[in-house]
């Protein structure tokens, strides 16, 4: 019989790739979705089949991480073999504006789901989407033994969720695991996270739809990987004989500034930086010929500026993974490099606005044989 998985956060970046991955492995997939006045399922529409049609293997259920009763109903009725708990208020900057809500959804939501498992008495495996943000100001490189020092309400909530998962493992013998994932990105990344904000802006500036990209801290360093590879790890973690906690990342770290430079350069705009602090600007040094004729961009034009409104009350300066445990025990290592990730994302954002991309990104996906998602790497 097919295995059954329940995914919270199925409409998010990771949820959509994980759904695709599990369907490709023959799973029956159930997803928790929030009621909204507009459709919020665009990342998974291409996977959805009318449940009346025989052979349908993707089923969606209304619910919310703040509603314990409905979570218990869903868990009890579906009796999934595996639960991937990806749902969260996942934006760090927003968590400073909505700390209480973030704690309710991101921290207590995990307890509600674990309680649903415990009370319904079902036998299942549980994956908690923990985060490298939990390490906060602890110096790099960070691994499973590094002390947590969270620097945002989001990260504090994730530390709570991490420990409640460990507590239910130790207290109730539930097969609960933490994947401590470093930043992972893709063409399906939410538009307000920095990588996607940059690649969309590079595309829009080239198309003449946007003049300037406003950013916050250009010096923050992140260990950025490719999301489809990370959802494979989420699955691998639950396939082990014993439950455990794993750091997942590339072992490479880059600044936001480097991401901007590479994304613009690949799209055809060479930048140079002028000024410093909040007066720092990204100025066009040179353009490829096609672009000059497309929309009147000129060397000397300012295309990137700093806006302090994007600074955070407390910042995580430097994340860099030491994923040696995952490499050894899960036999996993990332295939897509930093520059390749940038190319994949810029290609996709150019395609989305009907501008012919350079095309190296799509070729990288084919060459690296991430086949289960190659055809639908992005969604309109
Ligand atoms: P995402 O794109 O922001 O998706 C978040 C998901 O959670 C969406 O499906 C969202 O539903 C759902 N959600 C939010 N509030 C909810 C609520 N009250 N009830 C039910 N569902 C709710 O996040 P992601 O990038 O895929 O990340 C997946 C998980 O991994 C998150 O827990 C995140 O914190 C964690 N994580 C992410 C990264 C990363 O770099 N991406 C790294 C480490 C950990 P709507 O679509 O309705 O908003
Ligand atoms: N979002 C955003 N927007 N970030 C900016 C901007 C901007 O305009 N300018 C600079 N940054 C900096 C942030 O200050 C941060 O240091 C870095 O870019 C990355 O920001 P995000 O892309 O918002 O991601 P994050 O690292 O805060 O959080 C993401 O990764 C975590 C894993 O480490 C999220 O996906 C979290 O859910 C995840 O847990």
Coordinates of C-alpha atoms and ligand atoms in Angstrom, one line a residue:
X1 CA 0.0 0.0 0.0
X2 CA 1.1 3.6 -0.7
X3 CA 2.5 5.4 2.3
X4 CA 0.5 8.4 3.5
X5 CA 2.1 11.8 4.3
X6 CA 0.5 14.9 5.9
X7 CA 2.2 18.2 5.1
X8 CA 1.5 21.4 7.0
X9 CA 2.7 24.4 4.9
X10 CA 1.9 22.6 1.7
X11 CA 1.3 25.9 -0.1
X12 CA 4.7 27.3 0.7
X13 CA 8.0 26.9 -1.1
X14 CA 9.1 23.7 0.6
X15 CA 5.6 22.3 0.8
X16 CA 5.2 22.5 -2.9
X17 CA 8.5 20.8 -3.7
X18 CA 8.0 18.2 -1.0
X19 CA 4.6 17.3 -2.4
X20 CA 6.1 16.9 -5.9
X21 CA 8.9 14.7 -4.4
X22 CA 6.6 12.5 -2.4
X23 CA 4.1 12.0 -5.2
X24 CA 7.1 11.0 -7.4
X25 CA 7.9 8.3 -4.8
X26 CA 4.3 7.0 -4.9
X27 CA 3.0 8.5 -1.7
X28 CA -0.6 9.6 -1.0
X29 CA -0.2 13.2 0.1
X30 CA -2.5 15.2 2.4
X31 CA -2.0 18.9 2.9
X32 CA -3.3 21.4 5.4
X33 CA -4.4 24.7 3.7
X34 CA -5.7 27.9 5.2
X35 CA -9.0 29.3 4.1
X36 CA -8.4 32.6 2.2
X37 CA -10.7 34.8 0.2
X38 CA -8.5 34.3 -2.9
X39 CA -6.7 31.1 -4.1
X40 CA -3.5 30.5 -2.2
X41 CA -2.6 27.3 -3.9
X42 CA -0.6 28.5 -6.9
X43 CA 2.5 26.6 -6.0
X44 CA 0.7 23.3 -6.0
X45 CA -2.0 23.8 -8.7
X46 CA 0.0 21.9 -11.3
X47 CA 0.0 18.8 -9.0
X48 CA -3.7 18.9 -8.1
X49 CA -6.1 16.3 -9.6
X50 CA -9.8 16.3 -8.9
X51 CA -10.2 13.8 -6.0
X52 CA -13.2 12.3 -7.7
X53 CA -10.9 11.0 -10.4
X54 CA -9.6 7.5 -9.6
X55 CA -5.9 7.5 -8.9
X56 CA -5.8 11.0 -7.3
X57 CA -3.2 11.0 -4.6
X58 CA -3.2 14.6 -3.4
X59 CA -5.9 15.7 -1.0
X60 CA -6.2 19.1 0.7
X61 CA -7.9 19.9 4.0
X62 CA -8.8 23.2 5.6
X63 CA -7.2 23.9 8.9
X64 CA -5.0 26.3 10.8
X65 CA -2.1 25.8 13.1
X66 CA -3.9 27.9 15.7
X67 CA -6.9 25.4 15.7
X68 CA -6.0 22.4 17.8
X69 CA -9.4 20.7 17.4
X70 CA -9.2 20.6 13.6
X71 CA -5.5 19.4 13.7
X72 CA -6.5 16.5 15.9
X73 CA -9.4 15.6 13.5
X74 CA -7.2 15.6 10.5
X75 CA -4.4 13.6 12.1
X76 CA -6.8 11.1 13.6
X77 CA -8.8 10.7 10.3
X78 CA -5.9 10.4 7.9
X79 CA -3.5 8.4 10.2
X80 CA -0.5 9.4 8.1
X81 CA 2.7 7.4 8.2
X82 CA 4.7 10.6 8.1
X83 CA 4.0 14.2 9.1
X84 CA 6.1 17.0 7.7
X85 CA 5.4 20.1 9.8
X86 CA 6.5 23.0 7.5
X87 CA 3.8 25.5 8.3
X88 CA 5.0 28.6 10.1
X89 CA 5.0 32.4 10.1
X90 CA 8.4 32.1 8.4
X91 CA 9.4 35.7 7.8
X92 CA 12.1 37.0 10.3
X93 CA 11.4 40.7 9.7
X94 CA 7.7 40.2 10.0
X95 CA 8.2 38.4 13.3
X96 CA 9.4 41.6 14.9
X97 CA 6.2 43.3 13.8
X98 CA 4.0 40.3 14.9
X99 CA 5.9 38.6 17.7
X100 CA 2.8 37.3 19.5
X101 CA 1.2 35.8 16.4
X102 CA 4.5 34.3 15.3
X103 CA 4.9 32.6 18.7
X104 CA 1.3 31.3 18.4
X105 CA 1.7 29.8 15.0
X106 CA 5.4 28.9 14.8
X107 CA 6.0 27.8 18.4
X108 CA 2.6 26.7 19.8
X109 CA 1.4 25.3 16.4
X110 CA 4.1 22.6 16.8
X111 CA 2.8 21.7 20.3
X112 CA -0.8 21.5 18.9
X113 CA 0.3 19.1 16.2
X114 CA 2.4 16.9 18.5
X115 CA -0.6 16.8 20.9
X116 CA -2.8 15.8 18.1
X117 CA -0.5 12.9 17.5
X118 CA -0.3 11.9 21.1
X119 CA -4.0 12.2 21.8
X120 CA -5.1 10.4 18.7
X121 CA -2.7 7.6 19.6
X122 CA -1.6 7.0 16.0
X123 CA 1.8 5.7 15.1
X124 CA 3.6 8.2 12.8
X125 CA 6.9 9.9 12.2
X126 CA 7.2 13.6 12.7
X127 CA 9.4 16.1 10.9
X128 CA 9.9 19.6 12.5
X129 CA 11.1 22.4 10.2
X130 CA 13.8 23.8 12.4
X131 CA 16.0 26.7 11.3
X132 CA 19.6 27.9 11.2
X133 CA 18.1 31.2 12.6
X134 CA 18.1 29.4 15.9
X135 CA 21.9 29.7 16.0
X136 CA 21.6 33.5 15.7
X137 CA 24.7 35.1 17.0
X138 CA 26.6 31.9 17.7
X139 CA 29.8 32.1 15.6
X140 CA 30.2 30.0 12.5
X141 CA 30.4 27.2 11.4
X142 CA 27.2 25.9 13.1
X143 CA 26.4 22.2 13.6
X144 CA 24.1 20.1 15.8
X145 CA 26.2 20.9 18.9
X146 CA 26.3 24.7 18.4
X147 CA 24.5 26.6 21.1
X148 CA 21.3 28.4 20.1
X149 CA 21.3 32.1 20.5
X150 CA 18.1 33.3 18.6
X151 CA 18.0 36.9 17.5
X152 CA 14.3 37.4 16.5
X153 CA 10.8 36.4 17.7
X154 CA 10.8 34.0 14.8
X155 CA 14.0 32.3 15.9
X156 CA 12.9 32.2 19.5
X157 CA 9.6 30.5 18.4
X158 CA 11.7 28.0 16.4
X159 CA 13.9 27.2 19.4
X160 CA 10.7 26.4 21.4
X161 CA 9.4 24.2 18.6
X162 CA 12.8 22.4 18.3
X163 CA 12.7 21.5 22.0
X164 CA 9.0 20.5 22.2
X165 CA 9.7 18.0 19.3
X166 CA 12.7 16.7 21.3
X167 CA 10.5 16.6 24.5
X168 CA 7.8 14.5 22.8
X169 CA 10.5 12.2 21.4
X170 CA 12.0 11.6 24.9
X171 CA 8.7 11.8 26.9
X172 CA 6.3 9.9 24.6
X173 CA 8.6 7.9 22.4
X174 CA 7.3 9.7 19.3
X175 CA 9.6 9.4 16.2
X176 CA 10.1 13.2 16.1
X177 CA 13.1 14.7 14.2
X178 CA 14.4 18.2 13.6
X179 CA 15.9 19.2 10.3
X180 CA 17.9 22.4 11.1
X181 CA 17.9 23.8 7.6
X182 CA 20.0 26.7 6.5
X183 CA 18.5 29.1 3.9
X184 CA 17.3 27.4 0.8
X185 CA 15.9 29.3 -2.2
X186 CA 14.3 28.6 -5.5
X187 CA 12.1 30.2 -8.2
X188 CA 9.2 29.4 -5.9
X189 CA 10.7 31.4 -2.9
X190 CA 8.4 34.0 -1.4
X191 CA 8.9 37.4 -3.1
X192 CA 9.9 39.3 0.1
X193 CA 12.8 37.0 1.0
X194 CA 16.0 38.7 -0.1
X195 CA 17.2 36.3 -2.9
X196 CA 13.8 36.3 -4.7
X197 CA 13.5 40.1 -4.2
X198 CA 16.9 40.5 -5.9
X199 CA 16.3 38.1 -8.8
X200 CA 12.8 39.6 -9.5
X201 CA 14.2 43.1 -9.4
X202 CA 17.1 42.2 -11.8
X203 CA 14.5 40.9 -14.2
X204 CA 12.1 43.8 -13.8
X205 CA 14.8 46.4 -14.1
X206 CA 15.9 44.8 -17.4
X207 CA 12.4 44.8 -18.6
X208 CA 11.9 48.4 -17.7
X209 CA 9.2 47.6 -15.1
X210 CA 11.3 48.8 -12.0
X211 CA 13.9 51.5 -11.6
X212 CA 15.5 50.7 -8.2
X213 CA 15.9 47.8 -5.8
X214 CA 15.8 48.9 -2.2
X215 CA 17.5 46.6 0.3
X216 CA 18.5 46.5 4.0
X217 CA 21.7 45.0 5.3
X218 CA 24.1 44.1 2.4
X219 CA 26.7 42.6 4.7
X220 CA 24.7 39.8 6.2
X221 CA 26.2 36.4 5.2
X222 CA 24.0 33.4 4.6
X223 CA 24.6 29.7 3.6
X224 CA 22.2 29.6 0.6
X225 CA 21.2 26.2 -1.0
X226 CA 18.7 25.0 -3.5
X227 CA 15.2 24.2 -2.0
X228 CA 14.4 21.0 -4.0
X229 CA 17.5 19.3 -2.7
X230 CA 16.6 20.2 0.9
X231 CA 13.1 18.6 0.7
X232 CA 14.8 15.4 -0.2
X233 CA 16.7 15.7 3.1
X234 CA 13.4 16.2 5.0
X235 CA 12.3 12.8 3.6
X236 CA 15.6 11.1 4.2
X237 CA 15.6 12.2 7.9
X238 CA 12.3 10.3 8.4
X239 CA 13.6 7.2 6.6
X240 CA 16.3 6.6 9.2
X241 CA 16.0 3.8 11.8
X242 CA 16.3 6.1 14.7
X243 CA 14.9 9.6 15.1
X244 CA 17.4 12.4 15.2
X245 CA 18.3 16.0 14.5
X246 CA 20.3 17.1 11.5
X247 CA 21.9 20.3 10.2
X248 CA 21.5 20.7 6.4
X249 CA 23.4 23.3 4.4
X250 CA 26.1 23.8 1.7
X251 CA 29.1 24.8 3.9
X252 CA 29.5 28.0 1.8
X253 CA 28.5 31.5 2.9
X254 CA 28.0 34.6 0.9
X255 CA 26.9 38.2 1.5
X256 CA 23.7 39.8 0.3
X257 CA 26.0 42.1 -1.7
X258 CA 27.6 39.2 -3.5
X259 CA 24.1 37.8 -4.4
X260 CA 23.1 41.2 -5.9
X261 CA 26.3 41.4 -7.9
X262 CA 26.0 37.9 -9.4
X263 CA 22.3 38.1 -10.1
X264 CA 22.7 41.4 -12.0
X265 CA 25.8 40.3 -13.8
X266 CA 24.2 37.1 -15.0
X267 CA 21.2 39.2 -16.2
X268 CA 23.5 41.5 -18.1
X269 CA 24.2 44.4 -15.7
X270 CA 27.7 44.8 -14.3
X271 CA 27.5 46.8 -11.0
X272 CA 29.9 48.8 -9.0
X273 CA 29.3 50.0 -5.4
X274 CA 29.7 53.6 -4.5
X275 CA 29.3 55.3 -1.0
X276 CA 29.0 53.5 2.3
X277 CA 26.5 52.7 5.0
X278 CA 23.0 53.9 4.2
X279 CA 24.4 55.9 1.3
X280 CA 25.8 52.9 -0.5
X281 CA 24.5 52.5 -4.0
X282 CA 24.8 49.9 -6.8
X283 CA 25.6 51.8 -10.0
X284 CA 25.7 50.4 -13.5
X285 CA 29.3 50.0 -14.7
X286 CA 28.5 48.4 -18.0
X287 CA 25.7 46.6 -19.9
X288 CA 25.5 44.1 -22.6
X289 CA 24.5 45.6 -25.9
X290 CA 21.0 44.0 -26.1
X291 CA 20.0 45.5 -22.9
X292 CA 21.0 49.1 -23.8
X293 CA 18.7 48.9 -26.7
X294 CA 15.8 47.3 -24.8
X295 CA 14.9 50.0 -22.3
X296 CA 17.4 52.9 -22.2
X297 CA 19.5 51.8 -19.2
X298 CA 22.8 53.7 -19.1
X299 CA 26.1 53.2 -17.3
X300 CA 26.1 55.4 -14.3
X301 CA 22.4 54.7 -13.5
X302 CA 21.7 53.9 -9.8
X303 CA 19.8 50.6 -9.6
X304 CA 20.4 49.5 -6.0
X305 CA 19.9 51.6 -2.8
X306 CA 19.8 51.0 0.9
X307 CA 16.6 51.7 2.8
X308 CA 16.9 51.4 6.6
X309 CA 13.3 50.3 6.8
X310 CA 14.6 46.8 5.9
X311 CA 17.1 46.7 8.8
X312 CA 16.1 44.4 11.7
X313 CA 16.2 45.3 15.4
X314 CA 18.7 42.5 15.8
X315 CA 20.5 40.9 12.9
X316 CA 22.0 37.4 12.3
X317 CA 25.4 38.3 10.8
X318 CA 26.9 35.1 9.7
X319 CA 25.4 31.7 9.0
X320 CA 27.6 28.8 7.7
X321 CA 26.7 25.2 8.1
X322 CA 28.8 22.2 9.1
X323 CA 26.5 19.5 7.7
X324 CA 29.0 16.6 8.2
X325 CA 26.5 14.5 10.2
X326 CA 23.9 14.7 7.4
X327 CA 26.7 13.9 4.8
X328 CA 27.7 10.9 6.7
X329 CA 24.4 9.5 8.0
X330 CA 22.1 10.5 5.3
X331 CA 24.7 10.1 2.6
X332 CA 23.6 13.5 1.3
X333 CA 25.5 16.4 -0.2
X334 CA 24.3 19.4 -2.2
X335 CA 24.7 19.4 -6.0
X336 CA 23.7 23.0 -6.8
X337 CA 26.4 25.6 -6.1
X338 CA 25.8 29.2 -5.1
X339 CA 26.4 30.7 -8.6
X340 CA 24.2 28.0 -10.1
X341 CA 21.4 28.8 -7.7
X342 CA 21.6 32.5 -8.8
X343 CA 21.4 31.5 -12.4
X344 CA 18.4 29.2 -11.9
X345 CA 16.5 31.9 -10.1
X346 CA 17.4 34.7 -12.5
X347 CA 16.4 32.6 -15.5
X348 CA 13.1 31.8 -13.9
X349 CA 12.3 35.4 -13.1
X350 CA 13.1 36.5 -16.6
X351 CA 10.9 33.8 -18.0
X352 CA 8.1 34.8 -15.8
X353 CA 8.0 38.2 -17.4
X354 CA 8.5 36.8 -20.9
X355 CA 12.1 38.0 -21.3
X356 CA 14.4 35.5 -23.0
X357 CA 16.8 34.3 -20.2
X358 CA 20.5 33.4 -20.8
X359 CA 19.3 29.7 -20.1
X360 CA 22.2 28.4 -18.1
X361 CA 19.9 27.8 -15.1
X362 CA 17.6 25.4 -16.8
X363 CA 20.5 23.5 -18.3
X364 CA 22.0 23.2 -14.8
X365 CA 18.9 21.4 -13.6
X366 CA 19.0 19.0 -16.4
X367 CA 22.8 18.3 -16.0
X368 CA 22.4 17.8 -12.2
X369 CA 19.5 15.4 -12.8
X370 CA 17.0 17.0 -10.4
X371 CA 14.5 15.5 -12.7
X372 CA 11.4 15.2 -10.5
X373 CA 11.1 19.0 -10.6
X374 CA 12.9 20.1 -13.7
X375 CA 9.8 20.6 -15.8
X376 CA 8.0 22.7 -13.2
X377 CA 10.7 24.6 -11.4
X378 CA 8.7 27.7 -11.3
X379 CA 5.0 28.5 -11.1
X380 CA 3.1 31.5 -12.5
Ligands
LIG1 P1 6.9 29.6 3.3 O1 7.1 29.6 1.8 O2 6.8 30.9 4.0 O3 5.6 28.7 3.7 C1 5.0 28.7 4.9 C2 3.8 27.8 4.9 O4 3.1 27.9 6.2 C3 2.7 28.3 3.9 O5 2.1 27.2 3.3 C4 1.7 29.0 4.8 O6 0.4 29.0 4.2 C5 1.7 28.1 6.0 N1 1.2 28.8 7.2 C6 1.5 30.0 7.7 N2 0.7 30.3 8.8 C7 -0.1 29.2 8.9 C8 -1.1 28.9 9.8 N3 -1.5 29.7 10.8 N4 -1.8 27.7 9.7 C9 -1.5 26.9 8.7 N5 -0.5 27.1 7.8 C10 0.2 28.3 7.9 O7 8.1 28.8 4.1 P2 9.2 27.8 3.4 O8 10.3 28.6 2.9 O9 8.5 26.9 2.5 O10 9.7 27.1 4.7 C11 9.0 25.9 5.2 C12 9.3 25.8 6.7 O11 10.7 25.6 6.9 C13 8.9 26.9 7.6 O12 8.5 26.4 8.8 C14 10.2 27.7 7.7 O13 10.1 28.5 8.9 C15 11.2 26.6 7.8 N6 12.5 27.0 7.3 C16 12.7 27.5 6.1 C17 13.9 27.8 5.6 C18 14.1 28.4 4.2 O14 15.3 28.9 4.0 N7 13.2 28.4 3.3 C19 15.1 27.5 6.4 C20 14.9 26.9 7.6 C21 13.6 26.6 8.1 P3 -0.1 30.2 3.2 O15 0.4 29.8 1.9 O16 -1.6 30.2 3.4 O17 0.5 31.5 3.7
LIG2 N1 14.0 39.9 3.4 C1 14.9 40.8 3.2 N2 14.6 42.0 2.5 N3 16.1 40.6 3.7 C2 17.1 41.6 3.5 C3 16.8 42.7 2.7 C4 15.5 42.9 2.2 O1 15.2 43.9 1.6 N4 18.0 43.4 2.6 C5 18.9 42.7 3.3 N5 18.4 41.6 3.8 C6 19.1 40.6 4.6 C7 18.4 40.3 5.9 O2 18.6 41.3 6.9 C8 19.0 38.9 6.3 O3 20.3 39.1 6.9 C9 19.3 38.3 4.9 O4 19.1 39.4 3.9 C10 18.4 37.2 4.5 O5 17.0 37.6 4.8 P1 15.8 36.7 4.3 O6 15.9 36.4 2.9 O7 14.5 37.5 4.7 O8 16.0 35.4 5.1 P2 16.4 35.1 6.6 O9 17.8 34.6 6.7 O10 16.0 36.2 7.5 O11 15.3 33.9 7.0 C11 15.1 32.8 6.1 O12 16.0 31.8 6.3 C12 15.9 31.2 7.6 C13 17.0 30.1 7.7 O13 18.2 30.6 8.2 C14 13.7 32.4 6.2 O14 13.4 31.5 5.2 C15 13.4 31.7 7.6 O15 12.1 31.2 7.6 C16 14.5 30.6 7.7 O16 14.3 29.9 8.9

